[in-house]
Short mmCIF file of C-alpha atoms in Angstrom, two decimals:
data_model
loop_
_atom_site.label_atom_id
_atom_site.label_comp_id
_atom_site.label_asym_id
_atom_site.label_seq_id
_atom_site.Cartn_x
_atom_site.Cartn_y
_atom_site.Cartn_z
CA UNK A 1 95.08 144.42 -62.43
CA UNK A 2 93.56 141.32 -61.53
CA UNK A 3 92.33 138.84 -64.10
CA UNK A 4 89.98 135.79 -63.49
CA UNK A 5 88.71 133.77 -66.37
CA UNK A 6 86.00 130.25 -66.13
CA UNK A 7 84.31 128.93 -68.89
CA UNK A 8 80.81 128.68 -68.56
CA UNK A 9 78.57 125.77 -70.60
CA UNK A 10 76.73 128.61 -72.83
CA UNK A 11 77.55 130.89 -76.47
CA UNK A 12 79.03 133.70 -75.82
CA UNK A 13 75.22 134.70 -77.21
CA UNK A 14 73.99 133.38 -73.81
CA UNK A 15 76.24 134.49 -71.22
CA UNK A 16 76.01 138.26 -73.57
CA UNK A 17 71.88 138.44 -72.73
CA UNK A 18 72.43 138.32 -69.31
CA UNK A 19 76.01 141.09 -68.85
CA UNK A 20 72.95 143.65 -71.17
CA UNK A 21 70.27 143.06 -69.22
CA UNK A 22 71.48 145.26 -65.83
CA UNK A 23 68.52 144.95 -63.60
CA UNK A 24 69.92 141.13 -63.14
CA UNK A 25 73.85 142.70 -61.94
CA UNK A 26 73.09 141.49 -57.55
CA UNK A 27 72.84 138.77 -58.60
CA UNK A 28 76.07 138.01 -59.50
CA UNK A 29 78.24 140.43 -58.76
CA UNK A 30 79.39 141.06 -54.91
CA UNK A 31 79.03 143.93 -53.92
CA UNK A 32 75.96 145.07 -55.45
CA UNK A 33 72.79 144.97 -53.15
CA UNK A 34 70.50 145.50 -55.05
CA UNK A 35 69.02 147.71 -58.07
CA UNK A 36 67.46 151.57 -58.28
CA UNK A 37 67.57 151.48 -62.18
CA UNK A 38 68.99 151.51 -65.61
CA UNK A 39 69.31 153.48 -68.41
CA UNK A 40 66.88 153.03 -70.68
CA UNK A 41 70.69 152.44 -73.71
CA UNK A 42 71.68 150.18 -71.43
CA UNK A 43 74.68 147.95 -72.76
CA UNK A 44 75.84 151.60 -75.18
CA UNK A 45 78.85 153.80 -74.32
CA UNK A 46 77.65 156.63 -71.31
CA UNK A 47 74.01 154.29 -70.87
CA UNK A 48 74.12 153.29 -66.39
CA UNK A 49 73.85 151.15 -63.40
CA UNK A 50 71.86 152.86 -61.27
CA UNK A 51 73.59 150.35 -57.44
CA UNK A 52 73.26 150.41 -53.88
CA UNK A 53 76.36 148.46 -52.70
CA UNK A 54 77.09 146.56 -48.57
CA UNK A 55 74.28 145.64 -46.99
CA UNK A 56 71.07 146.95 -45.36
CA UNK A 57 70.81 150.02 -43.68
CA UNK A 58 73.82 150.59 -44.07
CA UNK A 59 73.28 151.44 -48.08
CA UNK A 60 75.78 153.31 -50.96
CA UNK A 61 73.80 154.55 -54.01
CA UNK A 62 76.14 155.11 -57.26
CA UNK A 63 77.18 153.64 -60.78
CA UNK A 64 78.23 152.22 -63.03
CA UNK A 65 78.81 153.22 -67.01
CA UNK A 66 79.35 152.09 -69.75
CA UNK A 67 82.82 152.95 -71.55
CA UNK A 68 83.89 150.61 -74.18
CA UNK A 69 81.63 148.13 -75.48
CA UNK A 70 82.15 144.90 -78.44
CA UNK A 71 78.92 143.78 -78.34
CA UNK A 72 78.57 140.34 -77.91
CA UNK A 73 82.35 139.74 -77.22
CA UNK A 74 83.37 142.77 -74.15
CA UNK A 75 82.38 145.70 -71.98
CA UNK A 76 84.18 147.56 -69.65
CA UNK A 77 82.42 149.20 -67.47
CA UNK A 78 83.95 152.30 -64.62
CA UNK A 79 81.92 151.04 -61.69
CA UNK A 80 82.44 154.04 -58.99
CA UNK A 81 82.07 153.02 -54.82
CA UNK A 82 82.34 155.91 -52.95
CA UNK A 83 84.02 156.09 -50.83
CA UNK A 84 85.93 153.05 -51.39
CA UNK A 85 86.69 155.06 -54.88
CA UNK A 86 86.39 153.60 -58.57
CA UNK A 87 87.30 150.81 -61.06
CA UNK A 88 87.61 149.68 -64.53
CA UNK A 89 85.98 146.41 -64.85
CA UNK A 90 86.70 144.76 -68.57
CA UNK A 91 84.41 142.02 -69.83
CA UNK A 92 85.17 139.46 -72.12
CA UNK A 93 83.04 136.66 -73.86
CA UNK A 94 86.51 133.85 -75.88
CA UNK A 95 83.95 130.86 -77.61
CA UNK A 96 85.72 127.35 -76.43
CA UNK A 97 83.80 125.06 -77.92
CA UNK A 98 80.17 124.65 -76.73
CA UNK A 99 81.29 126.86 -73.87
CA UNK A 100 82.15 130.67 -73.31
CA UNK A 101 85.37 131.85 -71.43
CA UNK A 102 84.23 134.37 -69.27
CA UNK A 103 87.40 137.18 -68.37
CA UNK A 104 86.91 139.61 -65.64
CA UNK A 105 90.14 142.33 -65.81
CA UNK A 106 89.84 144.90 -62.92
CA UNK A 107 92.13 147.74 -60.84
CA UNK A 108 91.60 150.61 -59.21
CA UNK A 109 91.30 153.95 -61.29
CA UNK A 110 90.58 156.14 -57.98
CA UNK A 111 89.81 156.66 -54.56
CA UNK A 112 91.67 154.65 -51.44
CA UNK A 113 91.59 151.90 -53.56
CA UNK A 114 94.86 152.46 -54.89
CA UNK A 115 96.57 153.14 -51.91
CA UNK A 116 96.05 148.89 -50.95
CA UNK A 117 99.49 147.62 -51.47
CA UNK A 118 98.85 145.80 -56.34
CA UNK A 119 99.48 142.12 -54.50
CA UNK A 120 97.64 142.92 -52.17
CA UNK A 121 94.71 144.71 -54.22
CA UNK A 122 94.83 142.03 -57.04
CA UNK A 123 94.42 139.46 -54.44
CA UNK A 124 90.86 140.93 -52.66
CA UNK A 125 89.64 141.64 -56.38
CA UNK A 126 90.72 138.44 -57.72
CA UNK A 127 88.49 136.29 -54.84
CA UNK A 128 86.38 138.81 -55.21
CA UNK A 129 86.06 137.39 -58.32
CA UNK A 130 85.80 134.06 -58.39
CA UNK A 131 82.74 134.06 -57.17
CA UNK A 132 81.17 136.66 -59.48
CA UNK A 133 81.61 134.57 -61.95
CA UNK A 134 80.85 131.24 -60.44
CA UNK A 135 77.52 133.40 -59.74
CA UNK A 136 77.53 134.66 -63.24
CA UNK A 137 78.26 130.58 -64.17
CA UNK A 138 74.72 129.58 -61.86
CA UNK A 139 72.99 131.99 -64.27
CA UNK A 140 73.89 131.95 -67.16
CA UNK A 141 73.13 127.86 -67.05
CA UNK A 142 70.45 127.61 -64.98
CA UNK A 143 68.61 130.18 -67.77
CA UNK A 144 70.14 127.35 -70.74
CA UNK A 145 68.50 124.24 -69.23
#
């Protein structure tokens, strides 16, 4: 599993407010290009984000589903992007003074992504999630100013 962390200058509640608005995911998730729909129950277990990945005109429509949630603290997602495969993405929030440490732990769970050797897969996911957390920080911190 690839694990990436970043401190965000906001409270866990402020970070969670962004994570719990499914329409905002393409603003910070690297590779997500548009949101087609968000289940009304998002971010409850079983709720889905209906998104597209890629760049127009080569877009793939797929979904991301909530597997577990601890409101305001953690969300475990099953992200799909077939034909590339699917992955578990675990996002957790930990208060640290006036900031929040956000951690993303991710790994492929099915599909061709599992054929990539683990050290290479972890390095790619870590690099991508550094940018994802940077974008998330921009969104959260921009809303709190």
